[in-house]
Amino acid sequence: MPEISRFFGMVITMYYNDHAPPHFHVRYGQQKALITIETLTLLEGQLKPRALGLVIEWAALYQSELMDNWELARQNAELNNIEPLE
């Protein structure tokens, strides 16, 4: 599962050949979540409200880059790193 970004202790990853809808994975300590790229909503799992807010803020900034990576993952191509939230 390639890591595409890391900030404030949160690790953002994508799987190759993952199921629809387009989404990314977040790990934060023992918490895990899946966030949809198109609607920026929690698809599965759980994050503390502050962590979820930071992830959504980051994803809103890089939504097109996330979709580009989703398409690259469909093709089993190398994913691009995305700038962390600062």
C-alpha atoms as an extended CHARMM CRD file, in Angstrom:
* protein
*
        86  EXT
         1         1  MET       CA              0.0000000000        0.0000000000        0.0000000000  PROA      1               0.0000000000
         2         2  PRO       CA              1.9400000000        3.0460000000       -1.2300000000  PROA      2               0.0000000000
         3         3  GLU       CA              2.1910000000        6.0180000000        1.1070000000  PROA      3               0.0000000000
         4         4  ILE       CA              1.3700000000        9.2490000000       -0.7000000000  PROA      4               0.0000000000
         5         5  SER       CA              1.5510000000       11.7410000000        2.1850000000  PROA      5               0.0000000000
         6         6  ARG       CA              2.2520000000       12.0470000000        5.9080000000  PROA      6               0.0000000000
         7         7  PHE       CA              1.4670000000       14.9130000000        8.2770000000  PROA      7               0.0000000000
         8         8  PHE       CA              0.7060000000       15.4390000000       11.9690000000  PROA      8               0.0000000000
         9         9  GLY       CA              1.1360000000       11.7100000000       12.6120000000  PROA      9               0.0000000000
        10        10  MET       CA             -1.3870000000       10.7470000000        9.9220000000  PROA      10              0.0000000000
        11        11  VAL       CA             -0.3280000000        8.4500000000        7.0920000000  PROA      11              0.0000000000
        12        12  ILE       CA             -2.2260000000        8.7010000000        3.7920000000  PROA      12              0.0000000000
        13        13  THR       CA             -2.1080000000        5.6770000000        1.4770000000  PROA      13              0.0000000000
        14        14  MET       CA             -3.8160000000        4.1230000000       -1.5450000000  PROA      14              0.0000000000
        15        15  TYR       CA             -4.0960000000        0.5020000000       -2.5950000000  PROA      15              0.0000000000
        16        16  TYR       CA             -3.5930000000       -0.6780000000       -6.1450000000  PROA      16              0.0000000000
        17        17  ASN       CA             -6.7710000000       -2.1830000000       -7.6470000000  PROA      17              0.0000000000
        18        18  ASP       CA             -8.8930000000       -1.0710000000       -4.6720000000  PROA      18              0.0000000000
        19        19  HSD       CA            -12.6970000000       -1.0930000000       -4.8080000000  PROA      19              0.0000000000
        20        20  ALA       CA            -14.8650000000        1.8340000000       -5.9200000000  PROA      20              0.0000000000
        21        21  PRO       CA            -15.6960000000        4.5770000000       -5.0900000000  PROA      21              0.0000000000
        22        22  PRO       CA            -12.3680000000        6.3940000000       -5.4190000000  PROA      22              0.0000000000
        23        23  HSD       CA            -10.9390000000        6.8260000000       -1.9240000000  PROA      23              0.0000000000
        24        24  PHE       CA             -7.7950000000        6.9440000000        0.1680000000  PROA      24              0.0000000000
        25        25  HSD       CA             -6.8070000000        5.3660000000        3.4740000000  PROA      25              0.0000000000
        26        26  VAL       CA             -5.7760000000        7.2070000000        6.6360000000  PROA      26              0.0000000000
        27        27  ARG       CA             -3.9250000000        5.7250000000        9.6110000000  PROA      27              0.0000000000
        28        28  TYR       CA             -3.5700000000        7.7660000000       12.7700000000  PROA      28              0.0000000000
        29        29  GLY       CA             -2.2530000000        5.7780000000       15.7070000000  PROA      29              0.0000000000
        30        30  GLN       CA             -4.7190000000        2.9140000000       16.1840000000  PROA      30              0.0000000000
        31        31  GLN       CA             -7.4220000000        4.6670000000       14.1520000000  PROA      31              0.0000000000
        32        32  LYS       CA             -8.0880000000        3.8740000000       10.5110000000  PROA      32              0.0000000000
        33        33  ALA       CA            -10.4650000000        5.4040000000        7.9860000000  PROA      33              0.0000000000
        34        34  LEU       CA            -11.3470000000        5.5110000000        4.2970000000  PROA      34              0.0000000000
        35        35  ILE       CA            -12.2470000000        8.8970000000        2.7960000000  PROA      35              0.0000000000
        36        36  THR       CA            -13.9850000000        9.3120000000       -0.5630000000  PROA      36              0.0000000000
        37        37  ILE       CA            -12.1560000000       11.5890000000       -2.9660000000  PROA      37              0.0000000000
        38        38  GLU       CA            -15.1450000000       13.0150000000       -4.8170000000  PROA      38              0.0000000000
        39        39  THR       CA            -17.2600000000       13.9860000000       -1.7820000000  PROA      39              0.0000000000
        40        40  LEU       CA            -14.5470000000       14.0890000000        0.9200000000  PROA      40              0.0000000000
        41        41  THR       CA            -16.7140000000       12.0800000000        3.2930000000  PROA      41              0.0000000000
        42        42  LEU       CA            -15.8960000000        9.2930000000        5.7160000000  PROA      42              0.0000000000
        43        43  LEU       CA            -16.6120000000        6.0300000000        3.9090000000  PROA      43              0.0000000000
        44        44  GLU       CA            -15.4730000000        3.6010000000        6.5850000000  PROA      44              0.0000000000
        45        45  GLY       CA            -13.6760000000        3.5700000000        9.9260000000  PROA      45              0.0000000000
        46        46  GLN       CA            -13.2520000000        6.3160000000       12.4660000000  PROA      46              0.0000000000
        47        47  LEU       CA            -10.9850000000        9.2610000000       13.2310000000  PROA      47              0.0000000000
        48        48  LYS       CA            -11.1340000000       11.7480000000       16.0750000000  PROA      48              0.0000000000
        49        49  PRO       CA            -12.9720000000       14.9010000000       14.9320000000  PROA      49              0.0000000000
        50        50  ARG       CA             -9.8100000000       17.0610000000       14.8920000000  PROA      50              0.0000000000
        51        51  ALA       CA             -7.8860000000       14.4810000000       12.8270000000  PROA      51              0.0000000000
        52        52  LEU       CA            -10.8110000000       14.0510000000       10.4230000000  PROA      52              0.0000000000
        53        53  GLY       CA            -11.0200000000       17.8160000000        9.9730000000  PROA      53              0.0000000000
        54        54  LEU       CA             -7.3230000000       18.0530000000        9.1300000000  PROA      54              0.0000000000
        55        55  VAL       CA             -7.5550000000       15.1910000000        6.6330000000  PROA      55              0.0000000000
        56        56  ILE       CA            -10.5880000000       16.7450000000        4.9260000000  PROA      56              0.0000000000
        57        57  GLU       CA             -8.8210000000       20.1300000000        4.7920000000  PROA      57              0.0000000000
        58        58  TRP       CA             -5.7740000000       18.4850000000        3.1760000000  PROA      58              0.0000000000
        59        59  ALA       CA             -7.8790000000       16.4430000000        0.7490000000  PROA      59              0.0000000000
        60        60  ALA       CA             -9.8100000000       19.5340000000       -0.3690000000  PROA      60              0.0000000000
        61        61  LEU       CA             -6.5110000000       21.2020000000       -1.2810000000  PROA      61              0.0000000000
        62        62  TYR       CA             -5.2950000000       18.1730000000       -3.2560000000  PROA      62              0.0000000000
        63        63  GLN       CA             -8.5100000000       16.6280000000       -4.5670000000  PROA      63              0.0000000000
        64        64  SER       CA             -7.3780000000       16.6100000000       -8.2070000000  PROA      64              0.0000000000
        65        65  GLU       CA             -4.0030000000       15.0910000000       -7.2730000000  PROA      65              0.0000000000
        66        66  LEU       CA             -5.8080000000       12.3960000000       -5.2980000000  PROA      66              0.0000000000
        67        67  MET       CA             -7.9750000000       11.5500000000       -8.3330000000  PROA      67              0.0000000000
        68        68  ASP       CA             -4.8480000000       11.4500000000      -10.5160000000  PROA      68              0.0000000000
        69        69  ASN       CA             -3.2910000000        8.9690000000       -8.0810000000  PROA      69              0.0000000000
        70        70  TRP       CA             -6.4930000000        6.9090000000       -8.0520000000  PROA      70              0.0000000000
        71        71  GLU       CA             -6.2670000000        6.6080000000      -11.8500000000  PROA      71              0.0000000000
        72        72  LEU       CA             -2.5600000000        5.7300000000      -11.6620000000  PROA      72              0.0000000000
        73        73  ALA       CA             -3.3600000000        3.0170000000       -9.1150000000  PROA      73              0.0000000000
        74        74  ARG       CA             -5.9470000000        1.5490000000      -11.5100000000  PROA      74              0.0000000000
        75        75  GLN       CA             -3.1120000000        1.1990000000      -14.0370000000  PROA      75              0.0000000000
        76        76  ASN       CA             -0.6680000000       -0.2420000000      -11.4640000000  PROA      76              0.0000000000
        77        77  ALA       CA              1.5550000000        2.7760000000      -12.1270000000  PROA      77              0.0000000000
        78        78  GLU       CA              3.7550000000        4.5240000000       -9.5820000000  PROA      78              0.0000000000
        79        79  LEU       CA              1.8010000000        6.9610000000       -7.4220000000  PROA      79              0.0000000000
        80        80  ASN       CA              2.8350000000       10.5680000000       -6.8920000000  PROA      80              0.0000000000
        81        81  ASN       CA              3.6450000000       11.9480000000       -3.4610000000  PROA      81              0.0000000000
        82        82  ILE       CA              1.3410000000       14.7530000000       -2.3580000000  PROA      82              0.0000000000
        83        83  GLU       CA              2.5110000000       17.6620000000       -0.2140000000  PROA      83              0.0000000000
        84        84  PRO       CA              1.6240000000       17.3680000000        3.4730000000  PROA      84              0.0000000000
        85        85  LEU       CA             -0.6400000000       19.7800000000        5.3020000000  PROA      85              0.0000000000
        86        86  GLU       CA              1.4350000000       22.4480000000        7.0530000000  PROA      86              0.0000000000
